[in-house]
Amino acid sequence: MSNTTELAELSANKCFGGWQKRYSHKSKVLDCEMQFSIFFPPTTSPDIKLPALYWLSGLTCTDENFATKAGAQRIAAELGIMLIMPDTSPRGDNVPDAADGAYDLGLGAGFYVNATQEPWKDHYQMYDYIVDELPSLISKEFRVKDKAAIAGHSMGGHGALTIALSNIKRFCSVSAFAPIVNPTDCQWGQKAFTHYLGDDKNLWADYDSCALMRQQGQFLHIPMLVDQGLDDNFFHAQKLTKPLEEVAKEIGYKAEFRYHPGYDHSYFFISSLIEEHLRFHAKYL
Ligand SMILES: N[C@@H](CCC(=O)N[C@@H](CS)C(=O)NCC(=O)O)C(=O)O
């Protein structure tokens, strides 16, 4: 860590020879105090720039769900990959939440967009937080490679795919579990985008991985792996995964889409396949 740190360490646990840590910091773009988790793999030299993977979680999660439920640390330790786990929305007493306390809007449901509408726009700038502010902070504080991998689940799969497709030079590879791929055409996405972005559907398309792949996929390519459980009760209801596979087929975009009988939407699905995702990213990191 640098001498003039902006981070407060909240916890540190030794894990598979490395360290699982949690930090707090003041976010300028979100205008609130934020927490994030990091797994540091065991390393022989503090001077080596580590490869890093950003994990974006889904609705209702904090930075701690993946850290405690996915079981990713053993393979990350073996592969020498740092795991960076941000929160899913701004937090704090001054941050607006859904009026009815709904789980799919407001706290825990930032959707990785920059809100343009009241009362959200002062704090809900999650796209800028994940793409710019947090990576700048991480590279100031720790030794990490410039290009990172990015992955996520459900709303976080949407975040990972849209951020990777819009920032192909910044990320080496992207993967997702049960991602929302067409938020402009599913209930979760339409609700969130109406609140955060208003009625301007042009703005919505900037955060829709189907639209982004269709726009840019003929010219640009990033290695992509997507896994979907066939017993996931949100698979059909929220049009997860499939619409992006259809766009990929249509435009000839090379990406792997896999469907797994019996698996649901939970972290039991993620923990069953996370090793394959980490090994996939390790080829490009
Ligand atoms: N049925 C859930 C919907 C939310 C949900 O399934 N969240 C997923 C991501 S979309 C999750 O990872 N939940 C936290 C966990 O399983 O640890 C609820 O009402 O809380």
Coordinates of C-alpha atoms and ligand atoms in Angstrom, one line a residue:
M1 CA 0.0 0.0 0.0
S2 CA 1.2 3.6 -0.7
N3 CA 2.4 5.9 2.1
T4 CA -0.4 8.4 1.8
T5 CA -3.3 6.0 1.7
E6 CA -7.0 7.0 1.1
L7 CA -8.0 3.6 2.5
A8 CA -9.1 2.4 5.9
E9 CA -8.6 -1.3 6.5
L10 CA -11.7 -2.8 8.0
S11 CA -10.7 -6.5 8.2
A12 CA -7.9 -8.9 7.2
N13 CA -8.1 -12.7 7.1
K14 CA -5.4 -15.0 6.0
C15 CA -6.8 -17.2 3.2
F16 CA -5.1 -19.9 1.1
G17 CA -1.8 -18.4 1.9
G18 CA -3.0 -14.9 0.8
W19 CA -5.2 -12.3 2.4
Q20 CA -8.9 -11.5 2.2
K21 CA -9.3 -7.9 3.2
R22 CA -12.0 -5.2 3.4
Y23 CA -11.5 -1.5 3.0
S24 CA -13.5 1.7 3.3
H25 CA -12.8 4.9 1.3
K26 CA -14.5 8.2 0.5
S27 CA -15.8 8.1 -3.1
K28 CA -15.9 11.4 -4.9
V29 CA -18.1 10.3 -7.8
L30 CA -20.6 8.6 -5.5
D31 CA -20.3 11.2 -2.8
C32 CA -20.4 8.7 0.0
E33 CA -18.2 6.3 2.0
M34 CA -17.8 3.0 0.2
Q35 CA -16.5 -0.4 1.1
F36 CA -14.9 -2.9 -1.1
S37 CA -13.2 -6.3 -0.6
I38 CA -10.0 -7.6 -2.1
F39 CA -8.3 -11.0 -2.2
F40 CA -4.5 -10.7 -2.4
P41 CA -3.0 -14.0 -3.6
P42 CA 0.3 -15.2 -2.0
T43 CA 3.1 -13.6 -3.8
T44 CA 6.9 -14.0 -3.7
S45 CA 7.8 -10.4 -4.6
P46 CA 5.9 -7.2 -3.6
D47 CA 7.2 -5.6 -6.8
I48 CA 5.4 -7.8 -9.2
K49 CA 2.3 -6.2 -10.8
L50 CA -0.5 -8.7 -10.1
P51 CA -3.2 -9.6 -12.6
A52 CA -6.6 -8.6 -11.3
L53 CA -10.2 -9.6 -11.8
Y54 CA -13.1 -7.2 -10.9
W55 CA -16.2 -9.1 -9.7
L56 CA -19.5 -7.3 -10.0
S57 CA -22.3 -8.7 -7.8
G58 CA -26.0 -8.8 -8.3
L59 CA -29.2 -7.4 -6.7
T60 CA -29.2 -7.2 -2.9
C61 CA -25.5 -8.0 -2.7
T62 CA -22.7 -6.0 -1.1
D63 CA -18.9 -6.5 -1.6
E64 CA -19.1 -9.5 0.8
N65 CA -21.4 -12.0 -1.0
F66 CA -18.8 -13.1 -3.5
A67 CA -16.0 -13.0 -0.9
T68 CA -17.9 -15.4 1.4
K69 CA -20.0 -17.6 -0.9
A70 CA -18.2 -18.2 -4.2
G71 CA -15.1 -20.0 -2.9
A72 CA -12.9 -18.3 -5.5
Q73 CA -9.9 -17.7 -3.3
R74 CA -8.3 -21.2 -3.6
I75 CA -8.0 -21.0 -7.4
A76 CA -7.2 -17.3 -7.4
A77 CA -4.3 -18.1 -4.9
E78 CA -3.1 -20.9 -7.2
L79 CA -3.3 -18.6 -10.3
G80 CA -1.9 -15.5 -8.6
I81 CA -4.9 -13.4 -9.4
M82 CA -6.1 -10.5 -7.2
L83 CA -9.9 -10.4 -6.8
I84 CA -11.5 -6.9 -6.5
M85 CA -15.0 -6.9 -5.2
P86 CA -16.9 -3.6 -5.2
D87 CA -20.3 -2.9 -3.7
T88 CA -23.4 -2.8 -5.9
S89 CA -24.6 0.8 -5.2
P90 CA -23.7 3.9 -3.2
R91 CA -24.4 3.6 0.5
G92 CA -25.3 5.7 3.5
D93 CA -28.0 7.6 5.2
N94 CA -27.9 10.4 2.7
V95 CA -28.2 8.1 -0.3
P96 CA -31.8 7.7 -1.7
D97 CA -33.4 4.3 -1.8
A98 CA -36.5 2.9 -3.4
A99 CA -39.5 4.5 -1.6
D100 CA -41.1 1.1 -1.0
G101 CA -37.8 -0.6 0.0
A102 CA -37.9 -2.8 -3.2
Y103 CA -34.8 -5.0 -3.6
D104 CA -34.4 -4.1 -7.4
L105 CA -34.0 -0.3 -7.1
G106 CA -31.8 1.9 -5.0
L107 CA -29.5 0.5 -2.4
G108 CA -28.0 -2.8 -3.6
A109 CA -29.3 -2.2 -7.1
G110 CA -27.1 0.5 -8.7
F111 CA -27.1 -1.3 -12.1
Y112 CA -23.6 0.1 -12.9
V113 CA -25.0 3.1 -14.7
N114 CA -24.6 6.9 -14.3
A115 CA -28.0 8.1 -13.2
T116 CA -29.2 11.3 -14.9
Q117 CA -32.5 11.6 -13.0
E118 CA -33.6 13.0 -9.6
P119 CA -33.3 11.9 -6.8
W120 CA -30.6 9.4 -8.0
K121 CA -28.1 11.4 -10.0
D122 CA -26.1 12.9 -7.1
H123 CA -24.9 9.5 -5.8
Y124 CA -25.8 6.8 -8.4
Q125 CA -22.8 7.1 -10.6
M126 CA -21.7 3.4 -10.5
Y127 CA -20.4 3.3 -14.1
D128 CA -17.8 6.0 -13.4
Y129 CA -17.0 4.4 -10.0
I130 CA -16.3 1.0 -11.5
V131 CA -14.6 2.2 -14.7
D132 CA -12.5 5.1 -13.4
E133 CA -12.5 5.9 -9.7
L134 CA -12.0 2.5 -8.2
P135 CA -9.3 1.3 -10.7
S136 CA -7.4 4.6 -10.2
L137 CA -7.5 4.1 -6.5
I138 CA -6.5 0.4 -6.8
S139 CA -3.5 1.2 -9.0
K140 CA -2.4 4.0 -6.7
E141 CA -2.6 1.8 -3.6
F142 CA -1.5 -1.6 -4.9
R143 CA 0.7 -3.1 -7.6
V144 CA -1.7 -4.3 -10.3
K145 CA -1.4 -4.8 -14.1
D146 CA -3.1 -2.1 -16.2
K147 CA -5.4 -4.4 -18.0
A148 CA -7.9 -6.4 -15.8
A149 CA -10.4 -9.1 -16.3
I150 CA -14.1 -8.4 -15.3
A151 CA -16.8 -10.8 -14.4
G152 CA -20.2 -10.7 -12.6
H153 CA -23.5 -12.3 -11.8
S154 CA -27.0 -11.2 -12.9
M155 CA -27.1 -7.4 -12.5
G156 CA -23.3 -7.7 -12.1
G157 CA -23.1 -9.8 -15.2
H158 CA -24.9 -7.0 -17.0
G159 CA -22.3 -4.6 -15.5
A160 CA -19.3 -6.7 -16.5
L161 CA -20.6 -7.2 -20.1
T162 CA -21.5 -3.6 -20.7
I163 CA -18.4 -2.2 -19.1
A164 CA -16.1 -4.6 -21.0
L165 CA -17.9 -4.0 -24.4
S166 CA -17.6 -0.2 -23.9
N167 CA -13.9 -0.3 -22.6
I168 CA -12.3 -3.0 -24.7
K169 CA -8.8 -1.5 -24.3
R170 CA -9.1 -1.6 -20.5
F171 CA -10.1 -5.2 -20.0
C172 CA -8.6 -8.4 -21.3
S173 CA -11.6 -10.7 -21.0
V174 CA -15.1 -10.8 -19.6
S175 CA -17.3 -13.5 -18.1
A176 CA -20.8 -13.7 -16.6
F177 CA -23.1 -15.9 -14.7
A178 CA -26.8 -15.6 -15.5
P179 CA -26.4 -12.0 -16.8
I180 CA -29.1 -9.5 -17.5
V181 CA -28.2 -8.9 -21.2
N182 CA -31.1 -7.0 -22.5
P183 CA -32.2 -4.6 -19.7
T184 CA -34.1 -2.4 -22.1
D185 CA -36.4 -5.4 -22.7
C186 CA -36.8 -7.0 -19.3
Q187 CA -38.7 -5.9 -16.1
W188 CA -35.7 -5.5 -13.8
G189 CA -33.9 -3.3 -16.4
Q190 CA -36.9 -1.3 -17.5
K191 CA -37.7 -0.4 -13.9
A192 CA -34.2 0.6 -13.0
F193 CA -33.5 2.5 -16.3
T194 CA -36.8 4.4 -16.1
H195 CA -35.8 5.7 -12.6
Y196 CA -32.1 6.2 -13.2
L197 CA -32.0 7.3 -16.8
G198 CA -35.5 8.7 -17.6
D199 CA -37.3 8.2 -20.8
D200 CA -34.4 8.7 -23.3
K201 CA -34.0 5.3 -24.7
N202 CA -30.8 6.3 -26.6
L203 CA -29.2 6.5 -23.2
W204 CA -30.6 3.1 -22.2
A205 CA -28.8 1.5 -25.3
D206 CA -25.4 2.6 -23.9
Y207 CA -26.0 0.2 -21.0
D208 CA -27.5 -2.8 -22.9
S209 CA -25.0 -5.5 -23.8
C210 CA -27.1 -6.7 -26.8
A211 CA -27.2 -3.2 -28.2
L212 CA -23.5 -2.6 -27.5
M213 CA -22.5 -5.9 -29.1
R214 CA -24.6 -5.2 -32.2
Q215 CA -23.1 -1.7 -32.5
Q216 CA -19.4 -2.5 -31.9
G217 CA -19.1 -6.3 -32.2
Q218 CA -18.3 -6.3 -35.9
F219 CA -15.2 -4.2 -35.3
L220 CA -14.1 -5.0 -31.7
H221 CA -13.7 -8.2 -29.8
I222 CA -13.0 -9.3 -26.3
P223 CA -12.9 -12.9 -25.1
M224 CA -16.2 -13.8 -23.5
L225 CA -17.6 -16.7 -21.5
V226 CA -21.2 -16.8 -20.2
D227 CA -22.8 -19.5 -18.0
Q228 CA -26.5 -20.0 -17.4
G229 CA -28.4 -22.4 -15.1
L230 CA -31.4 -23.9 -16.7
D231 CA -33.3 -24.1 -13.4
D232 CA -32.7 -20.4 -12.7
N233 CA -36.2 -18.9 -12.1
F234 CA -35.1 -15.6 -13.5
F235 CA -33.8 -17.1 -16.8
H236 CA -37.0 -16.7 -18.8
A237 CA -38.7 -14.1 -16.6
Q238 CA -35.8 -11.6 -17.0
K239 CA -34.6 -12.8 -20.4
L240 CA -31.2 -13.6 -19.1
T241 CA -28.2 -14.7 -21.4
K242 CA -30.1 -16.0 -24.5
P243 CA -30.7 -12.6 -26.3
L244 CA -26.9 -11.9 -26.2
E245 CA -26.2 -15.4 -27.6
E246 CA -28.6 -14.6 -30.4
V247 CA -26.9 -11.3 -31.2
A248 CA -23.5 -13.0 -31.1
K249 CA -24.7 -15.7 -33.6
E250 CA -26.2 -13.1 -35.8
I251 CA -23.1 -10.9 -36.2
G252 CA -20.6 -13.8 -35.9
Y253 CA -19.1 -12.6 -32.5
K254 CA -16.9 -15.3 -31.0
A255 CA -18.1 -16.0 -27.5
E256 CA -18.9 -19.1 -25.4
F257 CA -22.4 -19.5 -24.0
R258 CA -23.1 -22.6 -21.9
Y259 CA -26.3 -23.9 -20.3
H260 CA -26.3 -26.1 -17.3
P261 CA -29.3 -28.4 -16.3
G262 CA -30.4 -28.2 -12.7
Y263 CA -28.5 -25.1 -11.6
D264 CA -30.4 -22.1 -10.2
H265 CA -29.6 -18.4 -9.8
S266 CA -27.8 -18.8 -6.5
Y267 CA -24.2 -18.7 -5.4
F268 CA -24.2 -22.5 -5.4
F269 CA -24.2 -22.2 -9.2
I270 CA -21.4 -19.7 -9.1
S271 CA -19.3 -21.7 -6.7
S272 CA -19.7 -24.8 -8.9
L273 CA -18.2 -23.0 -12.0
I274 CA -16.0 -20.1 -10.7
E275 CA -12.9 -22.2 -11.1
E276 CA -13.5 -22.5 -14.9
H277 CA -14.1 -18.7 -15.1
L278 CA -10.8 -17.9 -13.3
R279 CA -8.9 -20.3 -15.5
F280 CA -10.5 -18.8 -18.6
H281 CA -9.4 -15.3 -17.5
A282 CA -5.9 -16.5 -16.6
K283 CA -5.3 -17.2 -20.3
Y284 CA -5.6 -13.5 -21.1
L285 CA -4.4 -11.7 -18.0
Ligands
LIG1 N1 -35.1 -13.4 -4.6 C1 -34.0 -12.5 -4.3 C2 -33.7 -11.7 -5.6 C3 -32.3 -11.2 -5.5 C4 -31.3 -12.2 -5.9 O1 -31.5 -13.3 -6.3 N2 -30.1 -11.7 -5.9 C5 -28.9 -12.4 -6.4 C6 -28.3 -11.6 -7.5 S1 -29.5 -11.1 -8.7 C7 -27.9 -12.7 -5.3 O2 -26.8 -12.9 -5.5 N3 -28.4 -12.6 -4.0 C8 -27.5 -12.7 -2.9 C9 -27.0 -14.0 -2.5 O3 -27.5 -15.0 -3.0 O4 -26.0 -14.0 -1.7 C10 -34.4 -11.5 -3.2 O5 -35.6 -11.2 -3.2 O6 -33.5 -11.2 -2.4

